[in-house]
Amino acid sequence: MLQTRLSTAARHTRIPTFARQPHAIFAHQVPTHLQWQSYAVRVIDRKKETDISTYPPDLIRNFSIIAHIDHGKSTLADRLLELTGVISKTGKNKQVLDKLKVERERGITVKAQSASMFYEYNGQKYLMNLIDTPGHVDFSYEVSRSLAACQGTILLVDAAQGIQAQTVANFYLAFGEGLAVVPMLNKVDLPTAEPERAAQQIESTFEIDASKILHMSAKTGLGVDAVLPSVIENMPPPSGSIDQPFKALLFDTWYDKYVGVVCLMAIKDGSIRKGDRIVSNHSKQKYEVTEVGIMHPEPSPTTSLQVGQVGYITCNMKSVSEAHVGDTFYRDKHPVEALPGFVPAKSMVFAGVFPIDADEFARLDESIQKLTLNDSSVSVHKETSAALGQGWRLGFLGTLHMDVFRQRLEEEYDASILITAPTVPYQIKYRDGTTRFIRTPADFPDVHTMQDNVESTMEPFVLATMIFPERYLGQMLELCTLHRGEIQNHVYIDEARVLLKCRLPMAEIVSDFFDKLKSKSQGFASFDYEEAGYEASDLVKMEVLLNNEAVDALASVMHRTSSVVAGRDMAKRLREVIRRQLFDIIIQTAANGKIVARETVKQLRKNVTAKCYGGDITRKMKLLNKQKEGKKRMKKFGKVELPQEAFLTVMTKSE
Amino acid sequence: MKVPFSLYVHWPYCTFLCRFCAFSKARVPAKGVEHERITSALLKELRTSLAPHKDKVLQSIYFGGGTPSLAQPQNIAQIIEAANSLVPLASDAEITLESNPTSAEVDKMRDFKQAGVTRYSIGIQTLNDRTLARMGRLHTGAEGLAAVDRARALFPGKVSFDMIFGFEGQTLDQWQKELETVLKHADNHMSMYQLTVEPGTPLFRDRNAQRVVLPSGDLSAQMYESAVEMCTAKGFRHYEVSNYAVPGSESMHNVGYWQGRQWVGIGPSAHSRFIDPSSNQRISSMRLPDIQRWAQHCEKFGHGTAKSTVISDADAKQEAVVFGLRMLDGITDRRFASVSGGQSLKDYLHMDRVQQYVDDGYLLWNSTDAQLAPTERGLEVIDSILIDIVP
């Protein structure tokens, strides 16, 4: 990603950036200890910095766009960047701010980005800072961070699809932050667009006036001219004073291998420039500012950053762990009252990650470290499994986050990994008053401890929001009930669409709830959720035993009512994927030590090539070596060989 | 002592094509086989290929195919003589010819003996006439048995026949009855193959399209075990996965393949494996499969070689173990040393796993002779064992 950032920048001739000097472009060929030196040379050589001190808060708007997935957020961002000349109108700009391959492929934004634009309105030049936000519920933590740097947000709604679950969730996030929410309708030129109906949904759901709502098509550019004027008119400028001591909120950070840690900050008071000494309120660590600038959309140095502005700062921070998102920075010897900051990201889904080939451990360790440098919301703990060897227990914000992380590991780091079934953080309350979090099924108390010492087992719940056409109401209610959901209410957001709120165990939504929701509603239902605390729940540890030995990597925690069906299902599916060996393999599943199901993979009786003469030798040897390769990818537990499919059987359920 | 050597001769024509056969072959052309042309091409290729090996001794010649019993006996004689003049035949050399049991070929048996053939191998395949017809074979089970009887009179103690089990619809009981019958006619050697569905055969397409459903793995295992049991009870030794012999009557030529003996193959699609005396490299080569192109190349260049590759020491070691362990006698350090450059089996194999298989009754390890061999039980699953123990 960093490489991409730099090389794209290098092609951009208008803006002075980190990467314009040849030193930087070839820096990956330079030994690490020399790279800093080459950076220093660049700083001296650099072209003149842009002066943006002429933009007081009144002429600044910090805003974001929030939308349901595919409602056109990234396309609108592209159009605004073109309109203000930040990027050229080639017709080829597609999701400029989505820099990761996985973001473009999946059409989602994972990592927040920002871009500054200069825009003239009514004879005045404005500095407009667009702070992009991730769209998916898993990344709502990132959304709220980005919103903290804004004063307003565009609530973008697809005129054909109307309000969807993420629209609702994001609206309340922004509303909760006290932001000015300006709804706009996108894709109004689609034949299926029903802008009046979407406007009516916005009015009835959010109780905001949608009579003067802006209609546009980000794809064709129709109506986009009116977007920035509306932002200027309807959103307040940032507050704060240039005369107050410097105070800034760190709201995002990333690691650049040439310049180290880059911090995105919103300046709340005062100003800052190169050479200033600043202090982290969190660590009290002092830093000297080596560069300040704006994202244009590549890093572009400025003479200063001042109150109301949003930009980047580099200050010789060596590790991302020094940059606490939500931290307040102030000028050395001029402490200020700290900003409220953020609640740290909480891992909602834990999974074991293991190298398929144990020899790859060291390389994978390095890859995970590198990847988490720019995704501090992943929690990392070493884990050792009897079946899978050395690996990690990683905590994610949700299953999409997990999936994105896996895809990035595989694609950007060429890793071959095995991921165990995801677990939500259960809680065990003991009779002695202590509480323990369960990140892995291995931590679940054994049968005796359960009987003697455990007061209760608790599982996390979520409050889910679903929006769908009313004809699916019956099926949606049934789906929720099947997944131990408790229906809170359902309301009609217009004459044909229902908003259903339901309290669900989080464990239910990390498996295949979302897939079922989509298939049962033929893709029409949208879904979002927020955390909703813990509740006592009758939990059991489901274990898989192969020839009477429990396989730790196949264990899971589940509600007692699911255990019989799931236990039988798992045993049956394991029988399908485990290959016959030279002995019988007894597969058993057990809930809290009690056997639920038993299946047998019969002993392999005959496996020998019938005909092998002179002409068959070459083919026979090729086959043997191919089989040996296949066997290397098997995980051995005792003498039993488990193919990778075995681990999938625990992750999914059959219909 | 001279290095023992073998010659394989591929005769590419058949009067009928069996649905399961994956060997290179062609139906006899309407205007008949060009016997002179094929023979002269074979002789050219023979001379080119055997010349570098004249310091060795010919231990065996094998006429396979195709259907070599369709060849003219005088041509077979010419090939044997030419071979002998280049690399002398050992006094006890084994010269085998494969034959179908159809009457025309049975009538030529005596002439083949005259030509120098010492061992006769007959493809009975099954006694079930319907199965024979379905597989495309133009003879009956009774003809198969009669051909064996006839051959025994001419080649006493030197007759073998092939049987196949695991045809569609075949029951264990039927197979055991067939075994009982053929054992009454058996000479000193038999091959019993499980029907193998090879890619590219009509049978392969039939099975993939589910026009043919073959017996389950467990049933074919029972059939295999019946063959072991019944043949062994009659005094035959199950010396290789699919081969049975009265001790001393094993096929010298085939044992050569499993023991890593060098050989040259001539004729379309024939394979060769030998140490090139000039470079001292281990060579694997194959002739052109197309009959016409092969013959043209022989006429032009003296041989129809399509591809020739050097076998690495690592591959040679793997092969020695994989093929050695197809035999109940297994492999010894002495034989392994000839390809390993002195490395012992113990140093080469994953011995911890070997020991586990020994403990579980699949392998035998004789430390005094440094000999590794499968048990009967081990032989039946040797493919599973090999991928574990060979590095």
mmCIF file with all atom_site columns, N, CA and C in Angstrom, chain A residues 580 582 603-621 624-625 627-628 631 636 639 641, chain B residues 193-194 198 218 222 224-225 241-243 254 257-258 263 271 273 318 323 326 360 362 380-384 387-388 390-391:
data_model
loop_
_atom_site.group_PDB
_atom_site.id
_atom_site.type_symbol
_atom_site.label_atom_id
_atom_site.label_alt_id
_atom_site.label_comp_id
_atom_site.label_asym_id
_atom_site.label_entity_id
_atom_site.label_seq_id
_atom_site.pdbx_PDB_ins_code
_atom_site.Cartn_x
_atom_site.Cartn_y
_atom_site.Cartn_z
_atom_site.occupancy
_atom_site.B_iso_or_equiv
_atom_site.pdbx_formal_charge
_atom_site.auth_seq_id
_atom_site.auth_comp_id
_atom_site.auth_asym_id
_atom_site.auth_atom_id
_atom_site.pdbx_PDB_model_num
ATOM 1   N N  . ARG A 1 580 ? -9.689  -41.973 4.146   1.00 0.00 ? 580 ARG A N  1
ATOM 2   C CA . ARG A 1 580 ? -9.445  -43.253 4.796   1.00 0.00 ? 580 ARG A CA 1
ATOM 3   C C  . ARG A 1 580 ? -7.948  -43.453 4.988   1.00 0.00 ? 580 ARG A C  1
ATOM 4   N N  . LEU A 1 582 ? -4.907  -46.139 7.260   1.00 0.00 ? 582 LEU A N  1
ATOM 5   C CA . LEU A 1 582 ? -4.664  -47.577 7.449   1.00 0.00 ? 582 LEU A CA 1
ATOM 6   C C  . LEU A 1 582 ? -5.324  -48.113 8.713   1.00 0.00 ? 582 LEU A C  1
ATOM 7   N N  . GLN A 1 603 ? -11.224 -48.152 7.885   1.00 0.00 ? 603 GLN A N  1
ATOM 8   C CA . GLN A 1 603 ? -9.834  -48.392 7.514   1.00 0.00 ? 603 GLN A CA 1
ATOM 9   C C  . GLN A 1 603 ? -9.685  -48.551 5.995   1.00 0.00 ? 603 GLN A C  1
ATOM 10  N N  . LEU A 1 604 ? -8.607  -48.028 5.461   1.00 0.00 ? 604 LEU A N  1
ATOM 11  C CA . LEU A 1 604 ? -8.317  -48.204 4.033   1.00 0.00 ? 604 LEU A CA 1
ATOM 12  C C  . LEU A 1 604 ? -7.787  -49.611 3.832   1.00 0.00 ? 604 LEU A C  1
ATOM 13  N N  . ARG A 1 605 ? -8.481  -50.372 2.961   1.00 0.00 ? 605 ARG A N  1
ATOM 14  C CA . ARG A 1 605 ? -8.115  -51.770 2.858   1.00 0.00 ? 605 ARG A CA 1
ATOM 15  C C  . ARG A 1 605 ? -7.094  -52.000 1.762   1.00 0.00 ? 605 ARG A C  1
ATOM 16  N N  . LYS A 1 606 ? -7.255  -51.271 0.668   1.00 0.00 ? 606 LYS A N  1
ATOM 17  C CA . LYS A 1 606 ? -6.371  -51.534 -0.458  1.00 0.00 ? 606 LYS A CA 1
ATOM 18  C C  . LYS A 1 606 ? -6.015  -50.219 -1.120  1.00 0.00 ? 606 LYS A C  1
ATOM 19  N N  . ASN A 1 607 ? -4.747  -50.005 -1.327  1.00 0.00 ? 607 ASN A N  1
ATOM 20  C CA . ASN A 1 607 ? -4.302  -48.838 -2.085  1.00 0.00 ? 607 ASN A CA 1
ATOM 21  C C  . ASN A 1 607 ? -2.979  -49.188 -2.737  1.00 0.00 ? 607 ASN A C  1
ATOM 22  N N  . VAL A 1 608 ? -3.081  -49.781 -3.903  1.00 0.00 ? 608 VAL A N  1
ATOM 23  C CA . VAL A 1 608 ? -1.872  -50.167 -4.602  1.00 0.00 ? 608 VAL A CA 1
ATOM 24  C C  . VAL A 1 608 ? -2.143  -50.131 -6.098  1.00 0.00 ? 608 VAL A C  1
ATOM 25  N N  . THR A 1 609 ? -1.203  -49.606 -6.846  1.00 0.00 ? 609 THR A N  1
ATOM 26  C CA . THR A 1 609 ? -1.331  -49.544 -8.301  1.00 0.00 ? 609 THR A CA 1
ATOM 27  C C  . THR A 1 609 ? -1.221  -50.958 -8.865  1.00 0.00 ? 609 THR A C  1
ATOM 28  N N  . ALA A 1 610 ? -2.217  -51.375 -9.666  1.00 0.00 ? 610 ALA A N  1
ATOM 29  C CA . ALA A 1 610 ? -2.240  -52.765 -10.134 1.00 0.00 ? 610 ALA A CA 1
ATOM 30  C C  . ALA A 1 610 ? -1.103  -53.044 -11.114 1.00 0.00 ? 610 ALA A C  1
ATOM 31  N N  . LYS A 1 611 ? -0.936  -52.144 -12.093 1.00 0.00 ? 611 LYS A N  1
ATOM 32  C CA . LYS A 1 611 ? 0.036   -52.412 -13.154 1.00 0.00 ? 611 LYS A CA 1
ATOM 33  C C  . LYS A 1 611 ? 1.168   -51.414 -13.107 1.00 0.00 ? 611 LYS A C  1
ATOM 34  N N  . CYS A 1 612 ? 2.383   -51.886 -12.991 1.00 0.00 ? 612 CYS A N  1
ATOM 35  C CA . CYS A 1 612 ? 3.524   -50.989 -12.971 1.00 0.00 ? 612 CYS A CA 1
ATOM 36  C C  . CYS A 1 612 ? 4.699   -51.642 -13.657 1.00 0.00 ? 612 CYS A C  1
ATOM 37  N N  . TYR A 1 613 ? 4.854   -51.352 -14.950 1.00 0.00 ? 613 TYR A N  1
ATOM 38  C CA . TYR A 1 613 ? 5.965   -51.927 -15.697 1.00 0.00 ? 613 TYR A CA 1
ATOM 39  C C  . TYR A 1 613 ? 6.830   -50.792 -16.223 1.00 0.00 ? 613 TYR A C  1
ATOM 40  N N  . GLY A 1 614 ? 7.745   -51.140 -17.117 1.00 0.00 ? 614 GLY A N  1
ATOM 41  C CA . GLY A 1 614 ? 8.724   -50.158 -17.597 1.00 0.00 ? 614 GLY A CA 1
ATOM 42  C C  . GLY A 1 614 ? 8.136   -48.834 -18.034 1.00 0.00 ? 614 GLY A C  1
ATOM 43  N N  . GLY A 1 615 ? 7.062   -48.902 -18.846 1.00 0.00 ? 615 GLY A N  1
ATOM 44  C CA . GLY A 1 615 ? 6.493   -47.676 -19.402 1.00 0.00 ? 615 GLY A CA 1
ATOM 45  C C  . GLY A 1 615 ? 5.723   -46.849 -18.392 1.00 0.00 ? 615 GLY A C  1
ATOM 46  N N  . ASP A 1 616 ? 5.468   -47.421 -17.197 1.00 0.00 ? 616 ASP A N  1
ATOM 47  C CA . ASP A 1 616 ? 4.639   -46.721 -16.210 1.00 0.00 ? 616 ASP A CA 1
ATOM 48  C C  . ASP A 1 616 ? 5.457   -45.960 -15.180 1.00 0.00 ? 616 ASP A C  1
ATOM 49  N N  . ILE A 1 617 ? 6.788   -46.143 -15.209 1.00 0.00 ? 617 ILE A N  1
ATOM 50  C CA . ILE A 1 617 ? 7.615   -45.616 -14.121 1.00 0.00 ? 617 ILE A CA 1
ATOM 51  C C  . ILE A 1 617 ? 7.501   -44.102 -13.970 1.00 0.00 ? 617 ILE A C  1
ATOM 52  N N  . THR A 1 618 ? 7.660   -43.391 -15.091 1.00 0.00 ? 618 THR A N  1
ATOM 53  C CA . THR A 1 618 ? 7.659   -41.928 -15.018 1.00 0.00 ? 618 THR A CA 1
ATOM 54  C C  . THR A 1 618 ? 6.347   -41.403 -14.440 1.00 0.00 ? 618 THR A C  1
ATOM 55  N N  . ARG A 1 619 ? 5.239   -41.955 -14.943 1.00 0.00 ? 619 ARG A N  1
ATOM 56  C CA . ARG A 1 619 ? 3.934   -41.484 -14.491 1.00 0.00 ? 619 ARG A CA 1
ATOM 57  C C  . ARG A 1 619 ? 3.725   -41.792 -13.005 1.00 0.00 ? 619 ARG A C  1
ATOM 58  N N  . LYS A 1 620 ? 4.142   -43.002 -12.639 1.00 0.00 ? 620 LYS A N  1
ATOM 59  C CA . LYS A 1 620 ? 3.988   -43.428 -11.253 1.00 0.00 ? 620 LYS A CA 1
ATOM 60  C C  . LYS A 1 620 ? 4.749   -42.493 -10.305 1.00 0.00 ? 620 LYS A C  1
ATOM 61  N N  . MET A 1 621 ? 5.957   -42.105 -10.686 1.00 0.00 ? 621 MET A N  1
ATOM 62  C CA . MET A 1 621 ? 6.771   -41.263 -9.818  1.00 0.00 ? 621 MET A CA 1
ATOM 63  C C  . MET A 1 621 ? 6.195   -39.850 -9.726  1.00 0.00 ? 621 MET A C  1
ATOM 64  N N  . LEU A 1 624 ? 3.295   -40.083 -7.349  1.00 0.00 ? 624 LEU A N  1
ATOM 65  C CA . LEU A 1 624 ? 3.762   -40.229 -5.970  1.00 0.00 ? 624 LEU A CA 1
ATOM 66  C C  . LEU A 1 624 ? 4.191   -38.884 -5.388  1.00 0.00 ? 624 LEU A C  1
ATOM 67  N N  . ASN A 1 625 ? 4.926   -38.118 -6.185  1.00 0.00 ? 625 ASN A N  1
ATOM 68  C CA . ASN A 1 625 ? 5.415   -36.843 -5.672  1.00 0.00 ? 625 ASN A CA 1
ATOM 69  C C  . ASN A 1 625 ? 4.300   -35.817 -5.520  1.00 0.00 ? 625 ASN A C  1
ATOM 70  N N  . GLN A 1 627 ? 1.225   -36.690 -4.683  1.00 0.00 ? 627 GLN A N  1
ATOM 71  C CA . GLN A 1 627 ? 0.533   -37.105 -3.464  1.00 0.00 ? 627 GLN A CA 1
ATOM 72  C C  . GLN A 1 627 ? 1.313   -36.690 -2.223  1.00 0.00 ? 627 GLN A C  1
ATOM 73  N N  . LYS A 1 628 ? 2.645   -36.753 -2.346  1.00 0.00 ? 628 LYS A N  1
ATOM 74  C CA . LYS A 1 628 ? 3.464   -36.340 -1.204  1.00 0.00 ? 628 LYS A CA 1
ATOM 75  C C  . LYS A 1 628 ? 3.271   -34.855 -0.904  1.00 0.00 ? 628 LYS A C  1
ATOM 76  N N  . LYS A 1 631 ? 0.041   -34.386 0.824   1.00 0.00 ? 631 LYS A N  1
ATOM 77  C CA . LYS A 1 631 ? 0.119   -34.848 2.199   1.00 0.00 ? 631 LYS A CA 1
ATOM 78  C C  . LYS A 1 631 ? 0.797   -33.811 3.095   1.00 0.00 ? 631 LYS A C  1
ATOM 79  N N  . LYS A 1 636 ? -1.553  -33.052 10.791  1.00 0.00 ? 636 LYS A N  1
ATOM 80  C CA . LYS A 1 636 ? -1.558  -34.359 11.430  1.00 0.00 ? 636 LYS A CA 1
ATOM 81  C C  . LYS A 1 636 ? -1.923  -34.226 12.890  1.00 0.00 ? 636 LYS A C  1
ATOM 82  N N  . LYS A 1 639 ? -1.984  -39.806 14.663  1.00 0.00 ? 639 LYS A N  1
ATOM 83  C CA . LYS A 1 639 ? -1.729  -40.421 13.369  1.00 0.00 ? 639 LYS A CA 1
ATOM 84  C C  . LYS A 1 639 ? -2.785  -40.015 12.342  1.00 0.00 ? 639 LYS A C  1
ATOM 85  N N  . GLU A 1 641 ? -4.728  -37.807 9.792   1.00 0.00 ? 641 GLU A N  1
ATOM 86  C CA . GLU A 1 641 ? -4.445  -36.674 8.918   1.00 0.00 ? 641 GLU A CA 1
ATOM 87  C C  . GLU A 1 641 ? -5.726  -35.901 8.651   1.00 0.00 ? 641 GLU A C  1
ATOM 88  N N  . TYR B 2 193 ? -4.796  -58.798 -12.363 1.00 0.00 ? 193 TYR B N  1
ATOM 89  C CA . TYR B 2 193 ? -4.850  -57.344 -12.240 1.00 0.00 ? 193 TYR B CA 1
ATOM 90  C C  . TYR B 2 193 ? -6.228  -56.867 -11.827 1.00 0.00 ? 193 TYR B C  1
ATOM 91  N N  . GLN B 2 194 ? -6.246  -55.877 -10.971 1.00 0.00 ? 194 GLN B N  1
ATOM 92  C CA . GLN B 2 194 ? -7.529  -55.201 -10.781 1.00 0.00 ? 194 GLN B CA 1
ATOM 93  C C  . GLN B 2 194 ? -7.748  -54.311 -11.993 1.00 0.00 ? 194 GLN B C  1
ATOM 94  N N  . GLU B 2 198 ? -7.924  -46.193 -16.850 1.00 0.00 ? 198 GLU B N  1
ATOM 95  C CA . GLU B 2 198 ? -6.848  -45.273 -17.236 1.00 0.00 ? 198 GLU B CA 1
ATOM 96  C C  . GLU B 2 198 ? -7.422  -44.108 -18.044 1.00 0.00 ? 198 GLU B C  1
ATOM 97  N N  . ASP B 2 218 ? -14.044 -51.624 -1.368  1.00 0.00 ? 218 ASP B N  1
ATOM 98  C CA . ASP B 2 218 ? -14.017 -52.757 -0.445  1.00 0.00 ? 218 ASP B CA 1
ATOM 99  C C  . ASP B 2 218 ? -14.190 -54.081 -1.182  1.00 0.00 ? 218 ASP B C  1
ATOM 100 N N  . GLN B 2 222 ? -11.592 -57.254 -1.523  1.00 0.00 ? 222 GLN B N  1
ATOM 101 C CA . GLN B 2 222 ? -11.912 -58.663 -1.235  1.00 0.00 ? 222 GLN B CA 1
ATOM 102 C C  . GLN B 2 222 ? -11.501 -59.567 -2.389  1.00 0.00 ? 222 GLN B C  1
ATOM 103 N N  . TYR B 2 224 ? -9.086  -59.005 -4.525  1.00 0.00 ? 224 TYR B N  1
ATOM 104 C CA . TYR B 2 224 ? -7.620  -59.075 -4.485  1.00 0.00 ? 224 TYR B CA 1
ATOM 105 C C  . TYR B 2 224 ? -7.197  -60.096 -3.443  1.00 0.00 ? 224 TYR B C  1
ATOM 106 N N  . GLU B 2 225 ? -7.813  -59.997 -2.257  1.00 0.00 ? 225 GLU B N  1
ATOM 107 C CA . GLU B 2 225 ? -7.444  -60.903 -1.172  1.00 0.00 ? 225 GLU B CA 1
ATOM 108 C C  . GLU B 2 225 ? -7.779  -62.361 -1.508  1.00 0.00 ? 225 GLU B C  1
ATOM 109 N N  . VAL B 2 241 ? 2.769   -57.345 -6.579  1.00 0.00 ? 241 VAL B N  1
ATOM 110 C CA . VAL B 2 241 ? 1.376   -56.931 -6.388  1.00 0.00 ? 241 VAL B CA 1
ATOM 111 C C  . VAL B 2 241 ? 0.384   -57.756 -7.211  1.00 0.00 ? 241 VAL B C  1
ATOM 112 N N  . SER B 2 242 ? 0.645   -57.892 -8.513  1.00 0.00 ? 242 SER B N  1
ATOM 113 C CA . SER B 2 242 ? -0.318  -58.565 -9.387  1.00 0.00 ? 242 SER B CA 1
ATOM 114 C C  . SER B 2 242 ? 0.230   -59.853 -9.999  1.00 0.00 ? 242 SER B C  1
ATOM 115 N N  . ASN B 2 243 ? 1.345   -60.347 -9.488  1.00 0.00 ? 243 ASN B N  1
ATOM 116 C CA . ASN B 2 243 ? 1.967   -61.515 -10.119 1.00 0.00 ? 243 ASN B CA 1
ATOM 117 C C  . ASN B 2 243 ? 2.201   -62.673 -9.153  1.00 0.00 ? 243 ASN B C  1
ATOM 118 N N  . ASN B 2 254 ? 10.107  -58.915 -16.117 1.00 0.00 ? 254 ASN B N  1
ATOM 119 C CA . ASN B 2 254 ? 9.376   -57.957 -15.284 1.00 0.00 ? 254 ASN B CA 1
ATOM 120 C C  . ASN B 2 254 ? 10.075  -57.687 -13.964 1.00 0.00 ? 254 ASN B C  1
ATOM 121 N N  . TYR B 2 257 ? 12.333  -54.829 -14.235 1.00 0.00 ? 257 TYR B N  1
ATOM 122 C CA . TYR B 2 257 ? 11.784  -53.477 -14.062 1.00 0.00 ? 257 TYR B CA 1
ATOM 123 C C  . TYR B 2 257 ? 11.760  -53.083 -12.588 1.00 0.00 ? 257 TYR B C  1
ATOM 124 N N  . TRP B 2 258 ? 11.331  -54.033 -11.754 1.00 0.00 ? 258 TRP B N  1
ATOM 125 C CA . TRP B 2 258 ? 11.138  -53.685 -10.334 1.00 0.00 ? 258 TRP B CA 1
ATOM 126 C C  . TRP B 2 258 ? 12.467  -53.615 -9.582  1.00 0.00 ? 258 TRP B C  1
ATOM 127 N N  . TRP B 2 263 ? 17.211  -51.398 -19.479 1.00 0.00 ? 263 TRP B N  1
ATOM 128 C CA . TRP B 2 263 ? 16.638  -52.005 -20.673 1.00 0.00 ? 263 TRP B CA 1
ATOM 129 C C  . TRP B 2 263 ? 16.514  -50.991 -21.788 1.00 0.00 ? 263 TRP B C  1
ATOM 130 N N  . HIS B 2 271 ? 9.443   -47.384 -24.068 1.00 0.00 ? 271 HIS B N  1
ATOM 131 C CA . HIS B 2 271 ? 10.310  -46.649 -23.134 1.00 0.00 ? 271 HIS B CA 1
ATOM 132 C C  . HIS B 2 271 ? 11.635  -47.380 -22.972 1.00 0.00 ? 271 HIS B C  1
ATOM 133 N N  . ARG B 2 273 ? 15.336  -47.388 -20.310 1.00 0.00 ? 273 ARG B N  1
ATOM 134 C CA . ARG B 2 273 ? 16.054  -46.825 -19.147 1.00 0.00 ? 273 ARG B CA 1
ATOM 135 C C  . ARG B 2 273 ? 17.401  -47.504 -19.072 1.00 0.00 ? 273 ARG B C  1
ATOM 136 N N  . GLN B 2 318 ? 14.477  -42.741 -5.381  1.00 0.00 ? 318 GLN B N  1
ATOM 137 C CA . GLN B 2 318 ? 13.035  -42.891 -5.140  1.00 0.00 ? 318 GLN B CA 1
ATOM 138 C C  . GLN B 2 318 ? 12.482  -44.084 -5.895  1.00 0.00 ? 318 GLN B C  1
ATOM 139 N N  . PHE B 2 323 ? 9.689   -49.069 -6.634  1.00 0.00 ? 323 PHE B N  1
ATOM 140 C CA . PHE B 2 323 ? 9.483   -50.274 -7.437  1.00 0.00 ? 323 PHE B CA 1
ATOM 141 C C  . PHE B 2 323 ? 9.933   -51.524 -6.695  1.00 0.00 ? 323 PHE B C  1
ATOM 142 N N  . ARG B 2 326 ? 7.275   -53.115 -4.513  1.00 0.00 ? 326 ARG B N  1
ATOM 143 C CA . ARG B 2 326 ? 6.123   -53.792 -5.134  1.00 0.00 ? 326 ARG B CA 1
ATOM 144 C C  . ARG B 2 326 ? 6.270   -55.305 -5.037  1.00 0.00 ? 326 ARG B C  1
ATOM 145 N N  . ASP B 2 360 ? 3.518   -51.944 13.180  1.00 0.00 ? 360 ASP B N  1
ATOM 146 C CA . ASP B 2 360 ? 2.106   -52.174 12.870  1.00 0.00 ? 360 ASP B CA 1
ATOM 147 C C  . ASP B 2 360 ? 1.881   -53.351 11.919  1.00 0.00 ? 360 ASP B C  1
ATOM 148 N N  . TYR B 2 362 ? 3.099   -53.804 8.716   1.00 0.00 ? 362 TYR B N  1
ATOM 149 C CA . TYR B 2 362 ? 3.007   -53.531 7.278   1.00 0.00 ? 362 TYR B CA 1
ATOM 150 C C  . TYR B 2 362 ? 4.331   -53.766 6.553   1.00 0.00 ? 362 TYR B C  1
ATOM 151 N N  . GLU B 2 380 ? -0.726  -54.618 0.090   1.00 0.00 ? 380 GLU B N  1
ATOM 152 C CA . GLU B 2 380 ? -2.062  -54.219 -0.361  1.00 0.00 ? 380 GLU B CA 1
ATOM 153 C C  . GLU B 2 380 ? -2.280  -52.706 -0.247  1.00 0.00 ? 380 GLU B C  1
ATOM 154 N N  . VAL B 2 381 ? -1.521  -52.052 0.631   1.00 0.00 ? 381 VAL B N  1
ATOM 155 C CA . VAL B 2 381 ? -1.675  -50.605 0.806   1.00 0.00 ? 381 VAL B CA 1
ATOM 156 C C  . VAL B 2 381 ? -0.339  -49.882 0.596   1.00 0.00 ? 381 VAL B C  1
ATOM 157 N N  . ILE B 2 382 ? 0.531   -50.472 -0.219  1.00 0.00 ? 382 ILE B N  1
ATOM 158 C CA . ILE B 2 382 ? 1.900   -49.963 -0.306  1.00 0.00 ? 382 ILE B CA 1
ATOM 159 C C  . ILE B 2 382 ? 1.961   -48.516 -0.817  1.00 0.00 ? 382 ILE B C  1
ATOM 160 N N  . ASP B 2 383 ? 0.987   -48.115 -1.645  1.00 0.00 ? 383 ASP B N  1
ATOM 161 C CA . ASP B 2 383 ? 1.014   -46.735 -2.155  1.00 0.00 ? 383 ASP B CA 1
ATOM 162 C C  . ASP B 2 383 ? 0.859   -45.725 -1.023  1.00 0.00 ? 383 ASP B C  1
ATOM 163 N N  . SER B 2 384 ? 0.044   -46.077 -0.009  1.00 0.00 ? 384 SER B N  1
ATOM 164 C CA . SER B 2 384 ? -0.105  -45.178 1.153   1.00 0.00 ? 384 SER B CA 1
ATOM 165 C C  . SER B 2 384 ? 1.177   -45.125 1.961   1.00 0.00 ? 384 SER B C  1
ATOM 166 N N  . ILE B 2 387 ? 4.363   -43.001 0.230   1.00 0.00 ? 387 ILE B N  1
ATOM 167 C CA . ILE B 2 387 ? 4.422   -41.537 0.300   1.00 0.00 ? 387 ILE B CA 1
ATOM 168 C C  . ILE B 2 387 ? 4.849   -41.072 1.691   1.00 0.00 ? 387 ILE B C  1
ATOM 169 N N  . ASP B 2 388 ? 4.785   -41.974 2.651   1.00 0.00 ? 388 ASP B N  1
ATOM 170 C CA . ASP B 2 388 ? 5.203   -41.635 4.015   1.00 0.00 ? 388 ASP B CA 1
ATOM 171 C C  . ASP B 2 388 ? 6.694   -41.841 4.254   1.00 0.00 ? 388 ASP B C  1
ATOM 172 N N  . VAL B 2 390 ? 9.274   -42.434 1.870   1.00 0.00 ? 390 VAL B N  1
ATOM 173 C CA . VAL B 2 390 ? 10.266  -41.962 0.900   1.00 0.00 ? 390 VAL B CA 1
ATOM 174 C C  . VAL B 2 390 ? 10.448  -40.451 1.058   1.00 0.00 ? 390 VAL B C  1
ATOM 175 N N  . PRO B 2 391 ? 11.669  -39.986 1.190   1.00 0.00 ? 391 PRO B N  1
ATOM 176 C CA . PRO B 2 391 ? 11.851  -38.540 1.348   1.00 0.00 ? 391 PRO B CA 1
ATOM 177 C C  . PRO B 2 391 ? 11.561  -37.774 0.051   1.00 0.00 ? 391 PRO B C  1
#
